[in-house]
Coordinates of C-alpha atoms in Angstrom, one line a residue:
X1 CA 134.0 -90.2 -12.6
X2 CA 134.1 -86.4 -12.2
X3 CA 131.3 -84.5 -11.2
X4 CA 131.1 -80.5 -12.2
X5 CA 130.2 -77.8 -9.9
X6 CA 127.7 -75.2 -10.0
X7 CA 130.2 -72.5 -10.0
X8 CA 131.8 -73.6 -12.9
X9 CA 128.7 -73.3 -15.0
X10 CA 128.1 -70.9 -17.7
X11 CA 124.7 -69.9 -18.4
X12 CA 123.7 -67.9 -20.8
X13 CA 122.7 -64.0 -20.1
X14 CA 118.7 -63.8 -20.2
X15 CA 116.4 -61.1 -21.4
X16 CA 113.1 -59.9 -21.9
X17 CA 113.3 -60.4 -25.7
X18 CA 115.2 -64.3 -25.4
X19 CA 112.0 -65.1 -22.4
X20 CA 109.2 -64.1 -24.7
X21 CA 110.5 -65.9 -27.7
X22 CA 109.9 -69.3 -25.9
X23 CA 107.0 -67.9 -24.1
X24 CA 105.7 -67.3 -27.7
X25 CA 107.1 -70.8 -29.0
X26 CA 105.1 -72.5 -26.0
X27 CA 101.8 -70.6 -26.5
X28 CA 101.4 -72.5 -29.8
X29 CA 99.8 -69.5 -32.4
X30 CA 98.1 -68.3 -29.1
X31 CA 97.5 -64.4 -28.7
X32 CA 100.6 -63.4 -26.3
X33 CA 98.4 -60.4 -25.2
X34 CA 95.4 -62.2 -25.0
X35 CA 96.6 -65.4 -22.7
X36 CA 99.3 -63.9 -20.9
X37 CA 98.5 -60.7 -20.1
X38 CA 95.7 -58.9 -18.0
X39 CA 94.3 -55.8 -16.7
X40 CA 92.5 -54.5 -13.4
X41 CA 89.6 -53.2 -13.2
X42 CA 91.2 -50.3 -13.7
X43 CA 92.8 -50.9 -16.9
X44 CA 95.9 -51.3 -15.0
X45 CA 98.4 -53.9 -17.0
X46 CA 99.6 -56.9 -15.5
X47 CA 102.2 -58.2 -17.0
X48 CA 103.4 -62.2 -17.0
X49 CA 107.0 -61.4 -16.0
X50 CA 108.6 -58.5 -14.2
X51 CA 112.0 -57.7 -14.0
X52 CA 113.2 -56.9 -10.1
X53 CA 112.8 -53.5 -8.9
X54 CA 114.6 -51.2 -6.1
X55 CA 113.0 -52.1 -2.9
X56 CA 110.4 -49.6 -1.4
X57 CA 109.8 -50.5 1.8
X58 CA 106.5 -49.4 3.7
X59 CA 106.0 -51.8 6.7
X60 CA 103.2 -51.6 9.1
X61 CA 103.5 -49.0 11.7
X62 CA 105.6 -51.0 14.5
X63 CA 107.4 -54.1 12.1
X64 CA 108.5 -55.4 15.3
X65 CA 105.1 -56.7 16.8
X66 CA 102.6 -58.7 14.9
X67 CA 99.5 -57.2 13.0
X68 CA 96.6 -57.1 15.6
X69 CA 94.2 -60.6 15.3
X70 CA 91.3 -58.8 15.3
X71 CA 87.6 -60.8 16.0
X72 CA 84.8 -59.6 15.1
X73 CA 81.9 -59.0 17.2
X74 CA 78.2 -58.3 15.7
X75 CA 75.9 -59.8 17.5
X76 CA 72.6 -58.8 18.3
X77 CA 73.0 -60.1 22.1
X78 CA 75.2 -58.4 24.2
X79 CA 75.3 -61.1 26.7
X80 CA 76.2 -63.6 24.0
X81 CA 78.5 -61.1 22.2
X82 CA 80.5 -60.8 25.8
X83 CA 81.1 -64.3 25.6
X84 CA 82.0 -64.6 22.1
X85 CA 84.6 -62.0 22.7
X86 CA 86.1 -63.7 26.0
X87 CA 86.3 -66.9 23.9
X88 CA 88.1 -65.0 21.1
X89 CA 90.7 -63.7 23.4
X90 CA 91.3 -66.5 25.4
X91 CA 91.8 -68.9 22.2
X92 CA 94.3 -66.1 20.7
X93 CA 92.8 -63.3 19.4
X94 CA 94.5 -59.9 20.3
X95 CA 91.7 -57.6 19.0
X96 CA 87.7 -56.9 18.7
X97 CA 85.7 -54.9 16.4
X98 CA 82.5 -54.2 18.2
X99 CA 80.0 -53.5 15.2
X100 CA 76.9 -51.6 16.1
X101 CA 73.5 -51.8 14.7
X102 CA 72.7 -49.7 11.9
X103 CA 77.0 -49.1 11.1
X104 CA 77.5 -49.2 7.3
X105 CA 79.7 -52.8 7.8
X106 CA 76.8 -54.4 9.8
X107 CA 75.5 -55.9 7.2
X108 CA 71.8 -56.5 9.0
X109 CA 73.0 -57.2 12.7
X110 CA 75.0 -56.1 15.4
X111 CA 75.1 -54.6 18.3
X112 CA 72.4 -52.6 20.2
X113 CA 73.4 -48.9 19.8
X114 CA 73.3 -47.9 23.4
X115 CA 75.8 -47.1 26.6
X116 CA 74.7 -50.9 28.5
X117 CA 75.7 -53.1 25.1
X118 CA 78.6 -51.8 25.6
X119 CA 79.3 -51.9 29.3
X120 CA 77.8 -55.5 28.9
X121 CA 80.1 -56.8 25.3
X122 CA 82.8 -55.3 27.4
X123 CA 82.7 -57.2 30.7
X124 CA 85.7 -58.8 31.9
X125 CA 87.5 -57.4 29.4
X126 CA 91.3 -56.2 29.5
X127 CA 91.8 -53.2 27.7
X128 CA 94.8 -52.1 28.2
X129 CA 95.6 -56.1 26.5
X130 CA 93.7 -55.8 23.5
X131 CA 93.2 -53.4 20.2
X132 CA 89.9 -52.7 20.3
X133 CA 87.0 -50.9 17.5
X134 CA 84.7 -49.4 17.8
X135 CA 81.9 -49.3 14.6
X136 CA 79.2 -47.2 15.1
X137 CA 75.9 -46.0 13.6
X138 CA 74.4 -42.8 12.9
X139 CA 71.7 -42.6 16.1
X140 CA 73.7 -44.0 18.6
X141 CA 73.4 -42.9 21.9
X142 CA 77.2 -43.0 22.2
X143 CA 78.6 -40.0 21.6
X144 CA 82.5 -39.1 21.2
X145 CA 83.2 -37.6 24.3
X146 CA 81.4 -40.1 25.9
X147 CA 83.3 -42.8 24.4
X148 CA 86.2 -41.4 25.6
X149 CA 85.3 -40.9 28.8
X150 CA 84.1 -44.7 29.4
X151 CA 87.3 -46.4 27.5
X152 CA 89.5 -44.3 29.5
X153 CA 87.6 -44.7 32.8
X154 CA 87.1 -48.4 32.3
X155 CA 91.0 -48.6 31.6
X156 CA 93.7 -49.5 34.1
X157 CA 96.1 -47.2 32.3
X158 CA 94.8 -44.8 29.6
X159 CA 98.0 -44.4 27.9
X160 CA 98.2 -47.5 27.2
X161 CA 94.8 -48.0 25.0
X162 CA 95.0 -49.1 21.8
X163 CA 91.6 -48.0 20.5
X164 CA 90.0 -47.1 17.0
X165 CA 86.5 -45.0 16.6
X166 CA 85.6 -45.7 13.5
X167 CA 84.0 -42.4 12.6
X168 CA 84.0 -41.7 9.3
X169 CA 81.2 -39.1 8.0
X170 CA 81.6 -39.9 4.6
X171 CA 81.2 -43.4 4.6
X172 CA 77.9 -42.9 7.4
X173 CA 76.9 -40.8 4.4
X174 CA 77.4 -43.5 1.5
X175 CA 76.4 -46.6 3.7
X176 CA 73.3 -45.6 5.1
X177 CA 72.0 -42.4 3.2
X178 CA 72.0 -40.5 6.3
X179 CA 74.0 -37.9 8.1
X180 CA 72.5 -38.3 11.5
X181 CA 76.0 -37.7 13.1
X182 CA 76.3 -34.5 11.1
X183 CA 79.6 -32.9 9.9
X184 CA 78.7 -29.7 12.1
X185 CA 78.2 -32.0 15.3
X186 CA 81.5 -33.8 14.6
X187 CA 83.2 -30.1 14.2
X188 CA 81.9 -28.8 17.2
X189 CA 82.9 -31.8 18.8
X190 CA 86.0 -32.4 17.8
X191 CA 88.2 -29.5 19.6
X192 CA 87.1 -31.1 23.2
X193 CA 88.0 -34.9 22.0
X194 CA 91.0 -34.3 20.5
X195 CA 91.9 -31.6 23.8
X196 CA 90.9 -34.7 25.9
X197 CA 93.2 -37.1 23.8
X198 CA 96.2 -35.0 23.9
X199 CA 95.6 -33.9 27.6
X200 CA 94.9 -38.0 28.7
X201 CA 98.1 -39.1 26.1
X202 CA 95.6 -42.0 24.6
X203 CA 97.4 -43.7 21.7
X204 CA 94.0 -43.7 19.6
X205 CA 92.2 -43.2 16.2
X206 CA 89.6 -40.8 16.8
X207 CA 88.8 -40.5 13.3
X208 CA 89.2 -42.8 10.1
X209 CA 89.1 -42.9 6.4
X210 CA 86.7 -46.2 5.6
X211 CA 87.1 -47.4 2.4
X212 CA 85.2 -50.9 3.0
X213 CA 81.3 -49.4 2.2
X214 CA 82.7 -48.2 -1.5
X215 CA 84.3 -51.3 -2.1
X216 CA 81.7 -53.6 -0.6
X217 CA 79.3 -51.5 -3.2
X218 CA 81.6 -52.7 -5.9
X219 CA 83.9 -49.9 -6.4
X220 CA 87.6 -50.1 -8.0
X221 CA 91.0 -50.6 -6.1
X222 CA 91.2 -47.3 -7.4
X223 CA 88.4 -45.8 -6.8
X224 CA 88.7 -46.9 -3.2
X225 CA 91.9 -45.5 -2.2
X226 CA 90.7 -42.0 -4.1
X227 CA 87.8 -41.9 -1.4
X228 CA 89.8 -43.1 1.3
X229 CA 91.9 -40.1 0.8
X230 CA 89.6 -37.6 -0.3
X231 CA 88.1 -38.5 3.2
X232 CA 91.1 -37.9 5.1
X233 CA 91.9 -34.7 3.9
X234 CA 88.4 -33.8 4.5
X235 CA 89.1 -34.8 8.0
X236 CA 91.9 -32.6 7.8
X237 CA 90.6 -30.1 6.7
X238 CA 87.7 -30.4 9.6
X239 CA 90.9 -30.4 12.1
X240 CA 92.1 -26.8 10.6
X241 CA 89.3 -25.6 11.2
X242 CA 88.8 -26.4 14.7
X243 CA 92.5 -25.1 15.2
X244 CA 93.8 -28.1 15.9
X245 CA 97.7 -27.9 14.8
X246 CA 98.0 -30.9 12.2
X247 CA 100.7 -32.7 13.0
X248 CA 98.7 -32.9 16.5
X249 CA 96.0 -34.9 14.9
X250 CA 97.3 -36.9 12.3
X251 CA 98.2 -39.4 14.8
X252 CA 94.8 -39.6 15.8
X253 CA 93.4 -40.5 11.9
X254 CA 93.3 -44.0 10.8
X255 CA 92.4 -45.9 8.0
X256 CA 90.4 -48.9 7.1
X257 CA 90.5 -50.9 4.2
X258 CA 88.6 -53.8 2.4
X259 CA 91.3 -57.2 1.2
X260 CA 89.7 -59.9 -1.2
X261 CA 91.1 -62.8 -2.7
X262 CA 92.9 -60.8 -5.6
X263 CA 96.6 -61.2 -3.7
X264 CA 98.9 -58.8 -5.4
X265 CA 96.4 -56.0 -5.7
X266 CA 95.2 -56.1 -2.1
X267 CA 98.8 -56.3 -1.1
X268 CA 100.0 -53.5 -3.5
X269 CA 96.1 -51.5 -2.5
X270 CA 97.8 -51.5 1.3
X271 CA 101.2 -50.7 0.0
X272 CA 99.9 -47.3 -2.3
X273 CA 98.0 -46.4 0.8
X274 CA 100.7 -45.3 2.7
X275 CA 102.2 -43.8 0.3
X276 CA 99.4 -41.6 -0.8
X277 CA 99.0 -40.9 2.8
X278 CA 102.4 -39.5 2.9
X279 CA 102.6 -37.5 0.0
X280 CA 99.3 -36.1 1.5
X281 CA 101.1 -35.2 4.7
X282 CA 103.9 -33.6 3.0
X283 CA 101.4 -31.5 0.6
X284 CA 100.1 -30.3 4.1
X285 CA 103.1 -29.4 5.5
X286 CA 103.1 -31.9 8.3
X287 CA 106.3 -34.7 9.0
X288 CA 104.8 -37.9 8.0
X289 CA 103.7 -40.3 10.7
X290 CA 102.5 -43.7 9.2
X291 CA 99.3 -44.8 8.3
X292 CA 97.3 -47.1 10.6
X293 CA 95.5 -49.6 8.6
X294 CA 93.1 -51.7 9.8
X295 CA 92.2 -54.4 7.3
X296 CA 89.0 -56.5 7.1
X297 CA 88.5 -59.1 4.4
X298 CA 86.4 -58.4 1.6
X299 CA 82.1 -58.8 1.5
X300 CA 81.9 -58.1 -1.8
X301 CA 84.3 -61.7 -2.4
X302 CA 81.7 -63.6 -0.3
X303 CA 79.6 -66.3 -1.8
X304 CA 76.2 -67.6 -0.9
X305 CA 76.3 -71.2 -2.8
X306 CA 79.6 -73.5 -1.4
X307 CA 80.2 -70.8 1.1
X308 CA 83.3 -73.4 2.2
X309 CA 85.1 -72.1 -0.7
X310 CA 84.9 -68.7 1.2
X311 CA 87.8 -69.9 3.9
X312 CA 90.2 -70.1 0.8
X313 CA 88.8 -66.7 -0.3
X314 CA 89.4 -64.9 3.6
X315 CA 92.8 -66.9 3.4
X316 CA 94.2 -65.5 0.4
X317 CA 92.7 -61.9 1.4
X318 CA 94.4 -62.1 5.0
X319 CA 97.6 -63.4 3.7
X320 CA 98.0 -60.4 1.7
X321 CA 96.6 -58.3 4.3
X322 CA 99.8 -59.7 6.4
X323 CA 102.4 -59.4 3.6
X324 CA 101.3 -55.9 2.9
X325 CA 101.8 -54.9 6.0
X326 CA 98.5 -54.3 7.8
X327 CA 98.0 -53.1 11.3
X328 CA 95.1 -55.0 12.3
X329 CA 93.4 -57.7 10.3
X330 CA 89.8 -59.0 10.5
X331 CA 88.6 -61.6 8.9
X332 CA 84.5 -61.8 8.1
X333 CA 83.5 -65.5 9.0
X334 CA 83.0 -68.0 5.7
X335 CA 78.8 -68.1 6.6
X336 CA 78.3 -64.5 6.9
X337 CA 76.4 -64.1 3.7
X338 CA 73.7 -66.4 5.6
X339 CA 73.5 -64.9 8.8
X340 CA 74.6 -64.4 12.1
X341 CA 78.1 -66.6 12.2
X342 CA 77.8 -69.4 15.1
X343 CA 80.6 -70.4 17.0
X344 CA 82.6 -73.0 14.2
X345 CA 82.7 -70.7 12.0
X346 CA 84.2 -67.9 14.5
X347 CA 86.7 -70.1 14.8
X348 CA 87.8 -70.6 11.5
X349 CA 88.2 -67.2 11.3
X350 CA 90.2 -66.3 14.2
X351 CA 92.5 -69.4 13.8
X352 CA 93.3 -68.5 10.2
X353 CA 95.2 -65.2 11.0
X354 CA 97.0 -66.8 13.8
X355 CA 97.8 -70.0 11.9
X356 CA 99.1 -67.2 9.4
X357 CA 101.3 -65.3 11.9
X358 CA 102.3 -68.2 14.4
X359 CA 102.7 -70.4 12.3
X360 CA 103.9 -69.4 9.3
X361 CA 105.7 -66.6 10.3
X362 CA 104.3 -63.8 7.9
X363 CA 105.3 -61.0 10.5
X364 CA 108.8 -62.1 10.7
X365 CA 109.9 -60.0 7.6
X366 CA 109.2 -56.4 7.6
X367 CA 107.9 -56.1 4.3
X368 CA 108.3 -59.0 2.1
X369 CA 107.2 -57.2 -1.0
X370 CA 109.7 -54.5 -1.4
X371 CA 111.5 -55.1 -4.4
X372 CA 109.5 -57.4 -6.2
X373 CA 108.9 -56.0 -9.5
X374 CA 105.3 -57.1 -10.0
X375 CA 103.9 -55.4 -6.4
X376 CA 106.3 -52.5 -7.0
X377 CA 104.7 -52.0 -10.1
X378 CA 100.8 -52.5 -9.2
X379 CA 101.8 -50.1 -6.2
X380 CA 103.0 -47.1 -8.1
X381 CA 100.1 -47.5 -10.6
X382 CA 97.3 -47.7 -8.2
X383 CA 99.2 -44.7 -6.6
X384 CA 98.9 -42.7 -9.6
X385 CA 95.1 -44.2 -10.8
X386 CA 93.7 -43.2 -7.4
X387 CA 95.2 -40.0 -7.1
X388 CA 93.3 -39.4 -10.0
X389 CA 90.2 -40.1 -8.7
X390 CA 90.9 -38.3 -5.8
X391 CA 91.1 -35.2 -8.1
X392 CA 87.9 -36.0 -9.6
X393 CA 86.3 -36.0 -6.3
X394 CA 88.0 -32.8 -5.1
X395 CA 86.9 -31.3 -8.1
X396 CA 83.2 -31.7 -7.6
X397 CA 83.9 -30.5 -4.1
X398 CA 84.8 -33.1 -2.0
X399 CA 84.2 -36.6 -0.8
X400 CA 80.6 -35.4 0.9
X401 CA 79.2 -33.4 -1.8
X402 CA 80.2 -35.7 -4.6
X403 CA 78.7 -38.4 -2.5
X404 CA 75.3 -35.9 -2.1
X405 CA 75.3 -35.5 -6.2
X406 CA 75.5 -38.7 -6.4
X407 CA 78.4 -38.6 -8.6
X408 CA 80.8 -40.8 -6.5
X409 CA 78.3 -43.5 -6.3
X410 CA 77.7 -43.8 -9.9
X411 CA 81.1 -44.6 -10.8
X412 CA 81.2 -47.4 -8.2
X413 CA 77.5 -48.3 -9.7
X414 CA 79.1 -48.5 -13.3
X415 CA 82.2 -50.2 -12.0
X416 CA 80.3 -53.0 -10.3
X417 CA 78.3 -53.3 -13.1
X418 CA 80.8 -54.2 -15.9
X419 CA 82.2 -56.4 -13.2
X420 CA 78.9 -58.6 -12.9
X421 CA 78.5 -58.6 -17.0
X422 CA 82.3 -60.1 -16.9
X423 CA 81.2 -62.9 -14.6
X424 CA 78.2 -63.6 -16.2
X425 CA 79.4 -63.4 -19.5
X426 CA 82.2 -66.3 -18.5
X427 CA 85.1 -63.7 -18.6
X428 CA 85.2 -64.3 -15.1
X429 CA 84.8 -67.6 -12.8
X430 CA 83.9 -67.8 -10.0
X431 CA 84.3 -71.1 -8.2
X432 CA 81.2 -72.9 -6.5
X433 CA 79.1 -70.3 -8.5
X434 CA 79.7 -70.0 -12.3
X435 CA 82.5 -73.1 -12.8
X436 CA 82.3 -76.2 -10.5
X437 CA 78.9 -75.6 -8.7
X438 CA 77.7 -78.2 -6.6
X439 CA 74.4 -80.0 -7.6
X440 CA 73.3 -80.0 -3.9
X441 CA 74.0 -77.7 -1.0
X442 CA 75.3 -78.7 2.3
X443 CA 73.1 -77.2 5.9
X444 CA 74.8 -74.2 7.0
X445 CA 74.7 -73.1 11.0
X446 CA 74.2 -69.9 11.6
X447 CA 73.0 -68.0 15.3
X448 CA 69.2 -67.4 14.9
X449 CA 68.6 -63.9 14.5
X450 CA 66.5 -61.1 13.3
X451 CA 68.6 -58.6 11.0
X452 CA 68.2 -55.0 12.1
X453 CA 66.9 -52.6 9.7
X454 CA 68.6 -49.6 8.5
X455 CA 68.4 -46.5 10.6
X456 CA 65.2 -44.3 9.6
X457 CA 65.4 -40.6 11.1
X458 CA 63.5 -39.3 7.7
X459 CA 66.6 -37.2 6.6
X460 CA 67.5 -39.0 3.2
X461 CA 70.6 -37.1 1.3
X462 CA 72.2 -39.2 -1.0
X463 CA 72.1 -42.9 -3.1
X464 CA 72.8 -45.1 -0.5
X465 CA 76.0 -47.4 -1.2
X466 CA 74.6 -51.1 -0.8
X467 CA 76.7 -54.3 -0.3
X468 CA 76.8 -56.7 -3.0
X469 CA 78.0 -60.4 -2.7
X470 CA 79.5 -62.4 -5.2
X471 CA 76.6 -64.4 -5.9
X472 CA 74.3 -60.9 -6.5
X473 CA 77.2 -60.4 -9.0
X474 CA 76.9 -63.6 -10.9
X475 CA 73.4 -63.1 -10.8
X476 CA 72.7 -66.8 -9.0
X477 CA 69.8 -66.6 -6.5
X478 CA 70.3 -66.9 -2.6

């Protein structure tokens, strides 16, 4: 009996046209646009099929290393934060985000505001072994330069820190209302830290663009990335003015950036990022440097009821966080919507990232999405969508004064609205909320706590930009 081979067979050429007439065949009378095809929430398209595209390839900013497996630490006890954060980096973490009291991303805890947290959280710490963040609020006793100063005292070898100050005016302004650390105090600042910087050779973000309080509010991919960079070249805008040469301090300018369970858009969202931060770059006149994005997955994606179906939500949002080439990942722990996370869940959430990376390799290629026609396409949309809302926020005078009119925020308000009346309307499930629910909920630990309440300093300016949860969007009670 003679057997054929594979390279003797002929198949027939395929097409567009030829796929879609059995895709049509198979769907039975069913609307083709209607069950195969469907749009973001920015009326971008999303097609069934893609053809393959030329490869783009943005990796993270040193493809040879793996992203940063970045812990987070919020907890209202510095003694019990410290060992939280030794724990973390002992089991395999490579990374903390100390989040302050009062910081937009707090989300009713965190750390005590003042120069002993600190000192204490960071106790028996290596830093010249870890990436470390810094999230602050907007009356804490921990200025810039003094910041500086400790890190780089505390520090065996300043030049090799690998730090982030996650200073972002505009989203202080949109998380908590207030502009306690003022634009005018960061300008007048800013000449001596970034002096100090360049003079100490510190590999750091001094500054960032944080996207995570608009989309925790409920805004667009879009709308997102359009205040992300409407932020930065605010900030850049506050360097030219200090006479600070630009291509000085756009090292020294990060990003951060919310990832949810939506796969190809959060890996396309990272993706457009650096390339809108480019073309930014060039539009300024400065060569290039790449973006450094920290990642943290989304709030917003978070449910109260089942929150076990939360791990497969942060798993989904950190895989794409590692395929589209992230810096630094974080992953919010599955309980957080009910407090303070205890020590299990911790652990899910730091073991996830590294399961991701050790295990299955997801650093290994540089950037696995180039040339896939599908990312390639989302990308280059949500390039071109956000630059529009960039535009529109430039033209009502920049990120802080379209926040202060409020104009910013009721586009995000408008957006997360139409997204709730999806989900409760059945466009949208949501599983363990709207489809499947479970007729009995399960204990949940969490670290007893009192939540911290919002900075007051009787200085309101703007519509404050509040998280929302998935359950808040479905409209299912806590």
């Amino acid at each position: 009996m003679e057997y054929g081979s594979i390279k003797d067979a002929q198949f027939p050429q395929a097409d567009m046209d030829a796929w879609r007439a059995v895709a049509e065949k198979a769907l039975k009378g069913a609307d083709f646009e209607e069950t195969l095809v469907s749009h973001t929430d920015d009326g971008l398209r999303i097609e069934p099929l893609y053809r393959r595209a030329d490869p783009l390839f943005v990796p993270r900013c040193n493809p040879l290393k793996p992203w940063s497996f970045v812990q987070r630490i919020d907890d209202v006890d510095p003694a019990r934060a410290n060992r939280q954060a030794l724990d973390d980096l002992e089991q395999g973490a490579t990374g903390l985000a100390l989040v302050f009291e009062g910081a937009p991303n707090a989300f009713g805890y965190g750390l005590p505001g003042t120069p002993e947290a600190l000192a204490a959280v960071l106790e028996g710490v290596a830093l010249n072994r870890v990436h470390l963040r810094i999230d602050v609020h907007p009356q804490s006793r921990m200025s810039v330069d003094w910041l500086v100063d400790y890190l780089t005292r505390k520090s065996a070898d300043p030049a090799k820190l690998d730090i982030a100050l996650g200073i972002d005016p505009a989203a202080l302004f949109g998380g908590t209302g207030r502009l306690r650390m003022s634009i005018e105090a960061l300008e007048a600042s800013m000449p001596t830290s970034l002096a100090h910087f360049f003079a100490m050779g510190v590999p750091a973000v001094l500054i960032e663009a944080d996207g995570r309080v608009y989309h925790n509010a409920g805004a667009s991919e879009a709308q997102e990335l359009g205040a992300m960079v409407a932020a930065a070249v605010s900030h850049l805008r506050m360097f030219e003015a200090s006479r600070q040469p630009l291509q000085h301090s756009v090292p020294h300018l990060g990003f951060a950036v919310s990832v949810d369970q939506d796969q190809l858009l959060s890996i396309a969202k990272i993706r457009a990022l650096r390339l809108l931060w480019t073309r930014v770059q060039e539009l300024s006149g400065v060569q290039p440097v790449p973006a450094k994005i920290h990642t943290e997955t989304s709030y917003r994606m978070m449910a109260f009821k089942d929150c076990e179906t939360n791990i497969l939500r942060t798993t989904i949002a950190a895989f794409a966080a590692g395929v589209g080439g992230a810096d630094s990942v974080s992953i919010l722990p599955h309980t957080i919507t009910h407090g303070l996370p205890e020590a299990f869940a911790r652990r899910i959430a730091r073991n996830t990232q590294i399961i991701l990376a050790g295990e299955s390799k997801l650093d290994f290629v540089v950037d696995p999405a180039a040339g896939s026609g599908a990312i390639e396409a989302l990308t280059h949309e949500l390039c071109a969508a956000a630059w529009g809302e960039f535009q529109r926020i430039e033209a009502e005078g920049g990120i802080l004064k379209s926040l202060q009119a409020g104009k910013l925020q009721a586009r995000i308000g408008a957006m997360a609205q139409a997204r709730g009346e999806a989900i409760r309307g059945g466009k949208r499930d949501v599983i363990g909320t709207t489809l499947y629910p479970n007729k009995t909920e399960r204990p949940v630990q969490v670290i007893r706590a009192e939540t911290r309440a919002a900075p007051e300093d009787g200085a309101v300016f703007c519509q404050k930009l509040t998280p929302i949860f998935l359950d808040r969007l479905a409209g299912a009670t806590a």
